[in-house]
C-alpha atoms as a PDB file:
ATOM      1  CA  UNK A   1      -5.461 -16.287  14.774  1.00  0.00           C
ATOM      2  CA  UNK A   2      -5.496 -17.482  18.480  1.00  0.00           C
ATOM      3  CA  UNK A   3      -5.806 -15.460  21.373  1.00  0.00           C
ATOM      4  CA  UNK A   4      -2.690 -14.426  23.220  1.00  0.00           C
ATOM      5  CA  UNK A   5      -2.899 -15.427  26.779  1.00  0.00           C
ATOM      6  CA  UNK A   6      -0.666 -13.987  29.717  1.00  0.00           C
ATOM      7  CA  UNK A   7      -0.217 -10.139  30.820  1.00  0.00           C
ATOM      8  CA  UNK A   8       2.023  -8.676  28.174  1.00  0.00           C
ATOM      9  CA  UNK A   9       4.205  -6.709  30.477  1.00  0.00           C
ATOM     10  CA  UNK A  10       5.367  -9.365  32.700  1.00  0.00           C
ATOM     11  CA  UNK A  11       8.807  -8.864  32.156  1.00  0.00           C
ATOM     12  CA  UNK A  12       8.274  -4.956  32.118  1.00  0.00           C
ATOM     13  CA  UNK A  13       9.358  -3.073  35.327  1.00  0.00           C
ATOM     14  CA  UNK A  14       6.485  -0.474  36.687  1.00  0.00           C
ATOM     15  CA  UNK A  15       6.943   2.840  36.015  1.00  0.00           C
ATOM     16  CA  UNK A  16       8.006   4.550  39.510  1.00  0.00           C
ATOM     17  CA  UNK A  17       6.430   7.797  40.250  1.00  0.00           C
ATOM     18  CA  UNK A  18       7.125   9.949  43.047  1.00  0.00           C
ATOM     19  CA  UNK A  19       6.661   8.858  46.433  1.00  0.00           C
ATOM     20  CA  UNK A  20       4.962  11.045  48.884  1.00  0.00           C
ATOM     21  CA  UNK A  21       5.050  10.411  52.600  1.00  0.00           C
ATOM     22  CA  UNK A  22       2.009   9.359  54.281  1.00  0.00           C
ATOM     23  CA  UNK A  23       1.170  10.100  57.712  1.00  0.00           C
ATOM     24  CA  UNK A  24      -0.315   7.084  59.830  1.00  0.00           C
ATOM     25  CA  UNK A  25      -3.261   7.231  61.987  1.00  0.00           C
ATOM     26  CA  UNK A  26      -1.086   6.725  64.846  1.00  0.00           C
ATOM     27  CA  UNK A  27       0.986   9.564  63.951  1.00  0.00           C
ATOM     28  CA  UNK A  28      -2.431  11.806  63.195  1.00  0.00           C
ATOM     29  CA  UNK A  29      -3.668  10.980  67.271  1.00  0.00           C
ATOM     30  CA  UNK A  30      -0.532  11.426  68.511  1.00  0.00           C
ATOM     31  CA  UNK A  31      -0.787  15.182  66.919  1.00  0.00           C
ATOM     32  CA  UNK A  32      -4.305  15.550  67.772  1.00  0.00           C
ATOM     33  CA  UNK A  33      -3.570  14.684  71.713  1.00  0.00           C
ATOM     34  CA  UNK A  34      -0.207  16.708  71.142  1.00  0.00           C
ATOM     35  CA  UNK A  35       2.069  14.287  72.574  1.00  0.00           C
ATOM     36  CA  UNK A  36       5.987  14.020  72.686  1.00  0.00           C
ATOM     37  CA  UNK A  37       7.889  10.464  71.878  1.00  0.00           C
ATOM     38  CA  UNK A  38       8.341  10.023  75.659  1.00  0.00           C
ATOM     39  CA  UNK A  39       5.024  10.376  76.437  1.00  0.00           C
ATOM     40  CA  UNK A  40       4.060   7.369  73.982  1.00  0.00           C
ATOM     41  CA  UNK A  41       3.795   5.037  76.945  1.00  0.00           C
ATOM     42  CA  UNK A  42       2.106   6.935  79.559  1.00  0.00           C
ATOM     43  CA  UNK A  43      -0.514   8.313  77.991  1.00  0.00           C
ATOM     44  CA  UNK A  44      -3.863   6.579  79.074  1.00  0.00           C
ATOM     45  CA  UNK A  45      -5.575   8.440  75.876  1.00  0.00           C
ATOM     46  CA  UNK A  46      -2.657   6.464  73.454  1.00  0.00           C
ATOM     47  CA  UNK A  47      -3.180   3.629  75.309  1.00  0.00           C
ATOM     48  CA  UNK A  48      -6.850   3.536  74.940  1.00  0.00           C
ATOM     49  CA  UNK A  49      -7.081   4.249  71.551  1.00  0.00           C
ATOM     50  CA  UNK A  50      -4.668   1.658  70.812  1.00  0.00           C
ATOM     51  CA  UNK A  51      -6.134  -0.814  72.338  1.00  0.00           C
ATOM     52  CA  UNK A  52      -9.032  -0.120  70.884  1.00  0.00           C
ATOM     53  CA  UNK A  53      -7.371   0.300  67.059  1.00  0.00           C
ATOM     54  CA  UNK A  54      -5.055  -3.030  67.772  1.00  0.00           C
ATOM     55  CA  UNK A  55      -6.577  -5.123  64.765  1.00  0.00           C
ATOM     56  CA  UNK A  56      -7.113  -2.518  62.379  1.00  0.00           C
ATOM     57  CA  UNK A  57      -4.808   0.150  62.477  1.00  0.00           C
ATOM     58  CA  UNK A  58      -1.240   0.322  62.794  1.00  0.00           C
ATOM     59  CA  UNK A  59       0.499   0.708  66.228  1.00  0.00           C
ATOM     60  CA  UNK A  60       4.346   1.051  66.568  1.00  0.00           C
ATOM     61  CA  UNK A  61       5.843  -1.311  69.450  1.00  0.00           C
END
């Protein structure tokens, strides 16, 4: 009997669990330096660690 090739359950939608919210890094500094939305941009700290973070971690425009 020959193999059968090819994922079985390609036609098959995913079972979806239950999504939980995740909290970004950005969000978790932003927390830890206990800043309000309009204090995003002048923030020296923010704007430090973002440009530090800008290739591996995700900034908001």
């Amino acid at each position: 009997m020959a193999k059968r090739r090819g994922n079985p359950n390609w036609g098959k939608p995913e079972p979806i669990g239950p999504i939980t919210p995740t909290v970004t890094e950005f969000e978790q500094v932003v927390r830890e330096y206990k800043l309000s939305p309009d204090q995003y941009l002048r923030s020296t700290r923010l704007r430090e660690w973002a440009r530090r973070n800008k290739n591996s971690k995700y900034i908001p425009e």
